[in-house]
Tab-separated table of C-alpha atoms in Angstrom:
chain	number	residue	atom	x	y	z
A	219	MET	CA	34.648	11.592	25.196
A	220	ALA	CA	31.077	10.381	25.528
A	221	VAL	CA	28.782	9.692	22.602
A	222	ALA	CA	25.079	10.184	23.324
A	223	ALA	CA	23.700	7.856	20.679
A	224	ASP	CA	24.741	4.717	18.911
A	225	GLN	CA	26.096	5.669	15.504
A	226	SER	CA	25.512	2.244	13.945
A	227	PRO	CA	23.360	2.277	10.812
A	228	ARG	CA	19.748	1.188	11.157
A	229	ARG	CA	18.483	-1.680	9.032
A	230	PRO	CA	16.223	-0.674	6.144
A	231	MET	CA	13.177	-2.682	5.130
A	232	HIS	CA	13.706	-5.978	3.337
A	233	PRO	CA	14.117	-5.525	-0.446
A	234	LEU	CA	11.274	-7.969	-1.200
A	235	HIS	CA	8.981	-5.925	1.044
A	236	ALA	CA	9.952	-2.736	-0.793
A	237	ILE	CA	9.360	-4.349	-4.202
A	238	LEU	CA	5.951	-5.651	-3.144
A	239	LEU	CA	4.929	-2.264	-1.823
A	240	ALA	CA	6.134	-0.563	-4.988
A	241	ALA	CA	4.205	-3.037	-7.159
A	242	THR	CA	0.875	-2.098	-5.598
A	243	ILE	CA	1.041	1.489	-6.846
A	244	PRO	CA	0.826	0.820	-10.624
A	245	LEU	CA	-1.875	-1.820	-10.138
A	246	PHE	CA	-4.148	0.419	-8.069
A	247	LEU	CA	-3.348	3.399	-10.311
A	248	GLY	CA	-4.198	1.304	-13.371
A	249	ALA	CA	-7.548	0.409	-11.804
A	250	LEU	CA	-8.209	4.100	-11.177
A	251	LEU	CA	-7.318	5.027	-14.750
A	252	SER	CA	-9.515	2.198	-16.057
A	253	ASP	CA	-12.398	3.573	-14.018
A	254	VAL	CA	-11.798	7.040	-15.427
A	255	ALA	CA	-11.735	5.578	-18.936
A	256	TYR	CA	-15.038	3.781	-18.292
A	257	ALA	CA	-16.603	6.964	-16.924
A	258	GLN	CA	-15.680	8.742	-20.162
A	259	THR	CA	-16.410	6.001	-22.732
A	260	TYR	CA	-18.890	3.571	-21.099
A	261	GLU	CA	-16.972	0.638	-22.605
A	262	ILE	CA	-17.617	-2.297	-20.285
A	263	GLN	CA	-14.156	-3.753	-20.870
A	264	TRP	CA	-12.632	-0.927	-18.809
A	265	THR	CA	-14.406	-2.169	-15.681
A	266	ASN	CA	-13.096	-5.671	-16.421
A	267	PHE	CA	-9.574	-4.254	-16.599
A	268	ALA	CA	-10.122	-2.434	-13.317
A	269	SER	CA	-11.355	-5.630	-11.655
A	270	TRP	CA	-8.280	-7.592	-12.717
A	271	LEU	CA	-5.923	-4.809	-11.698
A	272	LEU	CA	-7.605	-4.579	-8.299
A	273	ALA	CA	-7.290	-8.338	-7.834
A	274	GLY	CA	-3.570	-8.192	-8.608
A	275	GLY	CA	-3.102	-5.204	-6.330
A	276	LEU	CA	-4.903	-6.983	-3.501
A	277	VAL	CA	-2.753	-10.102	-3.795
A	278	ILE	CA	0.482	-8.121	-3.733
A	279	ALA	CA	-0.770	-5.768	-1.008
A	280	ALA	CA	-1.687	-8.787	1.134
A	281	VAL	CA	1.867	-10.131	0.925
A	282	ALA	CA	3.265	-6.657	1.677
A	283	LEU	CA	0.890	-6.440	4.650
A	284	VAL	CA	2.164	-9.777	5.967
A	285	CYS	CA	5.738	-8.468	5.654
A	286	ALA	CA	4.739	-5.299	7.520
A	287	ILE	CA	3.109	-7.313	10.305
A	288	VAL	CA	6.230	-9.470	10.627
A	289	ASP	CA	8.373	-6.316	10.844
A	290	LEU	CA	5.989	-4.891	13.430
A	291	CYS	CA	6.240	-8.037	15.568
A	292	ARG	CA	10.036	-7.991	15.578
A	293	ALA	CA	11.268	-6.380	18.776
A	294	ASP	CA	14.212	-4.584	17.185
A	295	ARG	CA	12.098	-2.936	14.465
A	296	ARG	CA	9.238	-1.309	16.393
A	297	SER	CA	8.475	2.335	15.746
A	298	ALA	CA	5.415	4.562	15.532
A	299	ARG	CA	6.006	5.087	11.817
A	300	LEU	CA	5.986	1.339	11.201
A	301	LEU	CA	2.720	1.011	13.127
A	302	ILE	CA	1.118	3.808	11.094
A	303	TYR	CA	2.403	2.263	7.869
A	304	THR	CA	1.026	-1.177	8.794
A	305	LEU	CA	-2.381	0.242	9.725
A	306	LEU	CA	-2.489	2.294	6.538
A	307	LEU	CA	-1.607	-0.755	4.446
A	308	ALA	CA	-4.376	-2.731	6.196
A	309	ILE	CA	-6.839	0.061	5.383
A	310	VAL	CA	-5.654	0.004	1.755
A	311	TRP	CA	-6.302	-3.723	1.601
A	312	VAL	CA	-9.771	-3.526	3.184
A	313	LEU	CA	-10.885	-0.630	0.983
A	314	GLY	CA	-9.372	-2.341	-2.059
A	315	PHE	CA	-11.364	-5.464	-1.236
A	316	ILE	CA	-14.549	-3.413	-0.945
A	317	ASP	CA	-13.655	-1.759	-4.258
A	318	ALA	CA	-13.227	-5.197	-5.847
A	319	LEU	CA	-16.677	-6.176	-4.582
A	320	VAL	CA	-18.149	-2.998	-6.055
A	321	HIS	CA	-16.456	-3.772	-9.376
A	322	GLY	CA	-17.988	-7.259	-9.246
A	323	LYS	CA	-21.390	-5.691	-9.920
A	324	ASP	CA	-22.720	-4.749	-13.310
A	325	ALA	CA	-20.501	-2.159	-15.014
A	326	TRP	CA	-23.111	0.589	-14.813
A	327	ALA	CA	-23.828	-0.199	-11.137
A	328	ALA	CA	-20.131	0.087	-10.244
A	329	MET	CA	-20.084	3.798	-10.972
A	330	PRO	CA	-19.456	6.240	-9.282
A	331	ALA	CA	-18.653	4.241	-6.137
A	332	GLY	CA	-15.973	2.202	-7.936
A	333	LEU	CA	-14.251	5.320	-9.201
A	334	VAL	CA	-14.299	7.010	-5.801
A	335	LEU	CA	-13.031	3.896	-4.006
A	336	SER	CA	-10.283	3.421	-6.599
A	337	LEU	CA	-9.189	7.015	-6.056
A	338	ILE	CA	-9.118	6.585	-2.264
A	339	VAL	CA	-7.224	3.277	-2.471
A	340	THR	CA	-4.645	4.744	-4.868
A	341	VAL	CA	-4.071	7.820	-2.692
A	342	LEU	CA	-3.732	5.698	0.458
A	343	ALA	CA	-1.326	3.279	-1.265
A	344	CYS	CA	0.807	6.229	-2.394
A	345	THR	CA	0.686	7.618	1.147
A	346	ALA	CA	1.859	4.282	2.563
A	347	LYS	CA	4.722	4.268	0.076
A	348	TRP	CA	5.597	7.850	1.029
A	349	ILE	CA	5.656	6.981	4.736
A	350	VAL	CA	8.120	4.206	4.012
A	351	LEU	CA	10.335	6.354	1.788
A	352	ALA	CA	10.254	9.390	4.094
A	353	GLY	CA	12.779	7.729	6.358
A	354	LEU	CA	13.745	4.323	5.040
A	355	PRO	CA	15.039	2.588	8.195
A	356	PHE	CA	12.234	1.349	10.428
A	357	SER	CA	14.132	0.661	13.598
A	358	ALA	CA	14.142	3.351	16.232
A	359	PRO	CA	17.526	4.850	17.167
A	360	ARG	CA	19.086	3.280	20.220
A	361	SER	CA	20.590	5.508	22.817
A	362	ALA	CA	23.711	4.198	24.438
A	363	GLU	CA	26.442	5.942	26.302
A	364	LEU	CA	29.939	5.022	25.252
A	365	SER	CA	32.995	6.172	27.102
């Protein structure tokens, strides 16, 4: 009897990597909600909250991006989904950095660009998380013929 594919389980992502990726979502979402609150109330403190939340999200996203790059460089973990995830996480970080620079301006000058960028960053971070959770193991299936 021949088996067409190796039935061994594929390794999932490292738990620390998963925790770091999960931690970016509430930080970027909090920045978005702070921007929405500022747009409705014009209280300057909301933009300060958004700035701090963006800074925290950027720090954690940077560490998650380093983990993704390490996974991408490992020969046994390469896949197209991992490449897309890593590129998407890099885009999240770059746009989040631009958003942090926009929030560094005067509170009134940060709108509406800060709100729009926060929305884009949050959606892209959620998309990156979804790509990871769509099929948890990153390694591509190995085909081997056993007799």
